[in-house]
Structure formats: structure tokens, C-alpha cells
CSV table of C-alpha atoms in Angstrom, one decimal:
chain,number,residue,atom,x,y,z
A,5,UNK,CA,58.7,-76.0,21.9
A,6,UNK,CA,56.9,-73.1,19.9
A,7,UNK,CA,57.9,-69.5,20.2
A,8,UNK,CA,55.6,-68.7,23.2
A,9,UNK,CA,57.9,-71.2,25.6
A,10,UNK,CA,59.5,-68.9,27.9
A,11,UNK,CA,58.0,-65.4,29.4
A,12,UNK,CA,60.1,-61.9,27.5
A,13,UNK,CA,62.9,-60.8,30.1
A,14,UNK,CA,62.4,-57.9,31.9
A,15,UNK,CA,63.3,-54.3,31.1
A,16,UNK,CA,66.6,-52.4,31.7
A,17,UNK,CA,66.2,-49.3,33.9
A,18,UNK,CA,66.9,-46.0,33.3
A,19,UNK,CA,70.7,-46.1,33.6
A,20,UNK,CA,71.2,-49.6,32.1
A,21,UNK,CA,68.8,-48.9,29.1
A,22,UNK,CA,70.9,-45.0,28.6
A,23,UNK,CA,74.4,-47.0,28.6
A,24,UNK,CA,73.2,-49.3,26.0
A,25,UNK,CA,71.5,-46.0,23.6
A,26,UNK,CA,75.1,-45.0,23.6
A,27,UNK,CA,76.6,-48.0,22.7
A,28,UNK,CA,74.0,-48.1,20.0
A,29,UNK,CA,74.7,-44.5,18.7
A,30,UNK,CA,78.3,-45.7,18.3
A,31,UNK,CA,77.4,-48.7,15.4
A,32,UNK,CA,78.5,-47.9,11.9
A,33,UNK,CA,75.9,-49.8,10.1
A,34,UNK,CA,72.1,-50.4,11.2
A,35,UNK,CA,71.0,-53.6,12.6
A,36,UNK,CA,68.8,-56.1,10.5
A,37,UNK,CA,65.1,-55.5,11.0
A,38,UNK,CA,63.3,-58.6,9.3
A,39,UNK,CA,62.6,-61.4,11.2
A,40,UNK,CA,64.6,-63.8,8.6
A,41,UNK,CA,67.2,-61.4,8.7
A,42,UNK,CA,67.5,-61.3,12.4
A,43,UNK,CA,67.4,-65.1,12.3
A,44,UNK,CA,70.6,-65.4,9.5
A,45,UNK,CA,72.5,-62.9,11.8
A,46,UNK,CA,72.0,-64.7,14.9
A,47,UNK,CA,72.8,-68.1,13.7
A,48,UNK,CA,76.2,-66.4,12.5
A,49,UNK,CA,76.5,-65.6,16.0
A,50,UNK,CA,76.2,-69.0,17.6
A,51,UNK,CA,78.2,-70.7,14.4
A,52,UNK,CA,75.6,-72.0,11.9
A,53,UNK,CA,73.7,-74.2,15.1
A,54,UNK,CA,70.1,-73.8,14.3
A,55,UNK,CA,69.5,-75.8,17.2
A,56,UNK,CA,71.8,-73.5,19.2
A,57,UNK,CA,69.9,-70.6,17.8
A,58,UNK,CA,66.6,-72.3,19.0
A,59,UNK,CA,67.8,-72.7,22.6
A,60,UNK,CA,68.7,-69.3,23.2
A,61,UNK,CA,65.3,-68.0,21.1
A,62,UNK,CA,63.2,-70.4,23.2
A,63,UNK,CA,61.7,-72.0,20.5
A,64,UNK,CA,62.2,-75.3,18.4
A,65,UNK,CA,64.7,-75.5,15.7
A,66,UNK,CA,62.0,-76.5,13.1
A,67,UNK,CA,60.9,-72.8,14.1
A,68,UNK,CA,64.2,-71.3,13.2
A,69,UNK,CA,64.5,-73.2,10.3
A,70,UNK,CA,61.0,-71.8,9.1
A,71,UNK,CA,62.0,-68.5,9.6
A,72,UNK,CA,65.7,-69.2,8.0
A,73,UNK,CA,64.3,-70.4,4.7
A,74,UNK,CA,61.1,-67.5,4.5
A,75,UNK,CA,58.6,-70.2,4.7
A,76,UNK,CA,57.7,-67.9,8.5
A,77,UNK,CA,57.8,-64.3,8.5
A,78,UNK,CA,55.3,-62.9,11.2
A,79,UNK,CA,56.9,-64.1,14.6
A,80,UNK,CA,54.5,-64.0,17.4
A,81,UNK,CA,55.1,-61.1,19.8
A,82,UNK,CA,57.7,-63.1,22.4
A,83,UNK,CA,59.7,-64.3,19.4
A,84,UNK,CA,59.4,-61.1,17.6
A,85,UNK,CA,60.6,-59.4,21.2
A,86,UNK,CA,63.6,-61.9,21.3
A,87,UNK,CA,64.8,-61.6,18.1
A,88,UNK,CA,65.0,-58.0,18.5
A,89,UNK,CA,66.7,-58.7,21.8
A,90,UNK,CA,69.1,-60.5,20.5
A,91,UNK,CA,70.2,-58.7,17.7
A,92,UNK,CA,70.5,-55.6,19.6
A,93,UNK,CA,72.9,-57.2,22.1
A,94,UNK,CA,75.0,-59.5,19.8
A,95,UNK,CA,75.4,-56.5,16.6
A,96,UNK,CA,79.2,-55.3,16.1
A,97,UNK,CA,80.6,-56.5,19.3
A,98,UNK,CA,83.7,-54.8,17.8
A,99,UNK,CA,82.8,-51.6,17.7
A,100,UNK,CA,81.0,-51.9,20.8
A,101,UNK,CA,84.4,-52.9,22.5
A,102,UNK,CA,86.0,-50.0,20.6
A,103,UNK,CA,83.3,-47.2,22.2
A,104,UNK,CA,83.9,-49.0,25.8
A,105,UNK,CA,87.8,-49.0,25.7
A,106,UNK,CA,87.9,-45.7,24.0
A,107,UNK,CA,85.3,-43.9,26.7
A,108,UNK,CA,87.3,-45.8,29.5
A,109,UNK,CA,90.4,-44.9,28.2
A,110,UNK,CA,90.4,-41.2,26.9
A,111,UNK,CA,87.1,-39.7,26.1
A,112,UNK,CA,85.1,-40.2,29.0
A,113,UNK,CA,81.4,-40.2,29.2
A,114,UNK,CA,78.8,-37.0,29.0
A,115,UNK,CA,76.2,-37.3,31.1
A,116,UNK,CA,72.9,-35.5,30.5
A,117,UNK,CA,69.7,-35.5,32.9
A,118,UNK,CA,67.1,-34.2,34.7
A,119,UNK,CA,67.1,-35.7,37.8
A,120,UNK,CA,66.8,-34.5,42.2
A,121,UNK,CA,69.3,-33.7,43.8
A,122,UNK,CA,70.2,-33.2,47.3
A,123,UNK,CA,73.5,-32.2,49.2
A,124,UNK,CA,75.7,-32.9,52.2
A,125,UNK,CA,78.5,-30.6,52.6
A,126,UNK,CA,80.0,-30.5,56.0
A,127,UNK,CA,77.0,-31.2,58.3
A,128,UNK,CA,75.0,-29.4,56.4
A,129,UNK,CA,72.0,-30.2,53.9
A,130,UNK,CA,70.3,-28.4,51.2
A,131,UNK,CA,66.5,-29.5,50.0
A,132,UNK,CA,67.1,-31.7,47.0
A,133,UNK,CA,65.5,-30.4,44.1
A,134,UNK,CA,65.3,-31.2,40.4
A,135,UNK,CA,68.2,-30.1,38.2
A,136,UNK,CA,68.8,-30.3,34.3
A,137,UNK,CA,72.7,-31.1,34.3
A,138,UNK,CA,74.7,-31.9,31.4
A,139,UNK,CA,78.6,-33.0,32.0
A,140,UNK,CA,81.6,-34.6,31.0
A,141,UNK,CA,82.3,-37.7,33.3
A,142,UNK,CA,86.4,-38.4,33.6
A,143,UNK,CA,87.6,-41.4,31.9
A,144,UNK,CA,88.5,-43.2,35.3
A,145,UNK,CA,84.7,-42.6,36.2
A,146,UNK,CA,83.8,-43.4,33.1
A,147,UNK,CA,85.7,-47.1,33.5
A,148,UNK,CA,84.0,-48.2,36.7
A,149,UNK,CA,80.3,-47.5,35.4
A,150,UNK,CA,81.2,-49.4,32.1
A,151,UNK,CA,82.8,-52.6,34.3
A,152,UNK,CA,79.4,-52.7,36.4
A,153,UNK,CA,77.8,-53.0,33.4
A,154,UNK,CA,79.8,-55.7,32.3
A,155,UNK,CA,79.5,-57.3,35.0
A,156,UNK,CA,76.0,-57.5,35.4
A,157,UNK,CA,75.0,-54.7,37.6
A,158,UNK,CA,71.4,-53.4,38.4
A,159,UNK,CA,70.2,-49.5,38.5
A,160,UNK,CA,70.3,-49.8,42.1
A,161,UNK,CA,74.1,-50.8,42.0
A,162,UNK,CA,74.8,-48.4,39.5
A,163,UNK,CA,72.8,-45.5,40.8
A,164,UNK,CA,75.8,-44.5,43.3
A,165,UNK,CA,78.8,-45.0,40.5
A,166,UNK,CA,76.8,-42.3,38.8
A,167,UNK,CA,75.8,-39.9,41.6
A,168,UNK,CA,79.4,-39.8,42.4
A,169,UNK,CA,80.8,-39.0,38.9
A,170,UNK,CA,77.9,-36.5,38.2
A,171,UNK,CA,79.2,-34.6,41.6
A,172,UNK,CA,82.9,-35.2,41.1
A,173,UNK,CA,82.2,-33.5,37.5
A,174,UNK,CA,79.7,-31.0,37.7
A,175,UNK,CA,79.3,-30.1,41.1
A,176,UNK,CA,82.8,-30.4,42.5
A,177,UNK,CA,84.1,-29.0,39.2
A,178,UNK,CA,86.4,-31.8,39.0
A,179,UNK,CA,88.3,-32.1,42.4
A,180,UNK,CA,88.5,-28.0,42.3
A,181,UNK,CA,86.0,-27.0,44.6
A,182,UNK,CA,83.6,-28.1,47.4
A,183,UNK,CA,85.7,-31.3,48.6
A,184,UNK,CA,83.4,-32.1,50.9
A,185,UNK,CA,80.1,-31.9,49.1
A,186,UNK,CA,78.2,-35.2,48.1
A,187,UNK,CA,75.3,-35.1,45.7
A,188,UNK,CA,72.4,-37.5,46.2
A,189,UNK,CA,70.8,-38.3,42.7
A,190,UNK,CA,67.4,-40.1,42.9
A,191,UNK,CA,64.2,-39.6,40.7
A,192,UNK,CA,65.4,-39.4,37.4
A,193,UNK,CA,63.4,-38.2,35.0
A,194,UNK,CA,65.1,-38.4,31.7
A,195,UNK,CA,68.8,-39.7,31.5
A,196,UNK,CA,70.9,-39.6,28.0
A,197,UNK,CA,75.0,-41.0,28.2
A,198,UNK,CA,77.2,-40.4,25.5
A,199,UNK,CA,80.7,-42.1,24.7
């Protein structure tokens, strides 16, 4: 195996790649950026296996051990891509935790975006049309967008958890007003989530 083995995975969306920016923003120190560096983290990661190491990199363990010891230090682009990968989702899983239980918990999440919207309120509809909003998601809302992302889910599956925290917050003012009014949020442009 050499390090062009398997194809890069694909990209987050919009609302898996903002969740992950805020669990970034939360890290107390910065993540290694050298390719040996990234290498001596990740094999902390998967207990000293090299060879474990080169499974999950796709590439062979004489490759990791190239890079380990300094005699590598340009990766090619799909290594280079999965080293960064990697890091990013394995650095301070602690803290990561923390930001998680803490915005599930207590602080909720602020939600920022510019994104359509379109309403149903009572048989009624209003043209959507493109909004900047900016609010503070409730803790319980908050919980149920973080466990899809645990558990795996797509844009497309987390899409509606947002649309209805975004009109329970912002548009229903919290519960106070307009009980009957759904938002519909759809073409997003830009999207920023804070813990």
C-alpha cells in the first residue's frame, strides 16, 4: 500500500462542517501542523500501533514509519489530506466532550446565518426570502442537534433539527409568540454555530 490507496472522503456540508468550527474554537491549544507531528499524535491515538496507524491512514506501515522517524516529510496530497483529517477529529476529545455537555447542558448554541426563509402560520404562507438571523438556540435544542451529530447524521437530517430551533428561538421568541408559525430554512448561504 502507498499513500494514494484509497480516494479522500467526502466533504461535510454546511451544517456538519459549522458544528465542527465550533468545536474547534473551543480547543485550548492548536493542533500539530507537520506531517511527522501529525503522525506522533496519531499513533498516540491508536496506542503506539504503527501498523494500526497505517490502516486507518491507508497507507503501509513502512510509510508511517518514514514519516515517524523524519526520513518523509512531503506527504502526497491524499495522505497530506488524511493526516489533517485525522488530527482534526481525534485533537482533545476532552475538551471537545466538555463544549458538547456544557452547550447541551446550560449554554446552549448561537446560531448565526444567512439563509431563506419561508412561513406557515395558520393556513397561511408568506414568500420565503433571505434573512440574516443571529440567535441563541435553548440547551434542549441545542442537545438534539449535537446527538445527530454523534450519531452520524447528514445535512439533510439535520437541516429540520435546525429549522426548528432557529424558529422556536428567533421567530417564536421562545414559545412566547406565534405558536403556530413554522419557519422553512433552505439555501444557506453562510452558517456560523457557537457553543
Amino acid at each position: 500500500m502507498d499513500d494514494t490507496t484509497q480516494p479522500p472522503a467526502s466533504k461535510p456540508g454546511k451544517i456538519r462542517a459549522a458544528l465542527a468550527r465550533a468545536e474547534r474554537a473551543a480547543f485550548t491549544r492548536p493542533a500539530p501542523k507537520s506531517p511527522r507531528a501529525q503522525m506522533k499524535f496519531l499513533r498516540t491515538r491508536v496506542k503506539g500501533s504503527t501498523q494500526a496507524l497505517a490502516e486507518r491512514l491507508g497507507v503501509s506501515r513502512r510509510t508511517v514509519q518514514r514519516y515517524l522517524s523524519g526520513a518523509a516529510t512531503k506527504p502526497r496530497k491524499r495522505l497530506r489530506e488524511a493526516l489533517r483529517q485525522e488530527t482534526k477529529e481525534q485533537w482533545q476529545p476532552q475538551v471537545r466532550a466538555q463544549a458538547r455537555r456544557r452547550a447541551a447542558t446550560s449554554g446552549g448554541l448561537v446560531i448565526t446565518c444567512r439563509a431563506t426563509f419561508g412561513f406557515t402560520a395558520n393556513g397561511t404562507s408568506d414568500d420565503a426570502r433571505v434573512r440574516d438571523i443571529m440567535t441563541a438556540v435553548s440547551p434542549s435544542h441545542a442537545a438534539r442537534i449535537l446527538e445527530a451529530q454523534e450519531r452520524g447524521a447528514t445535512d439533510a437530517e439535520l437541516q429540520p433539527l435546525l429549522a426548528e430551533a432557529i424558529t422556536e428561538s428567533y421567530f417564536r421568541e421562545g414559545g412566547t409568540a406565534r405558536a403556530g408559525l413554522r419557519a422553512d430554512f433552505r439555501d444557506v448561504e453562510y452558517l456560523q454555530i457557537d457553543f
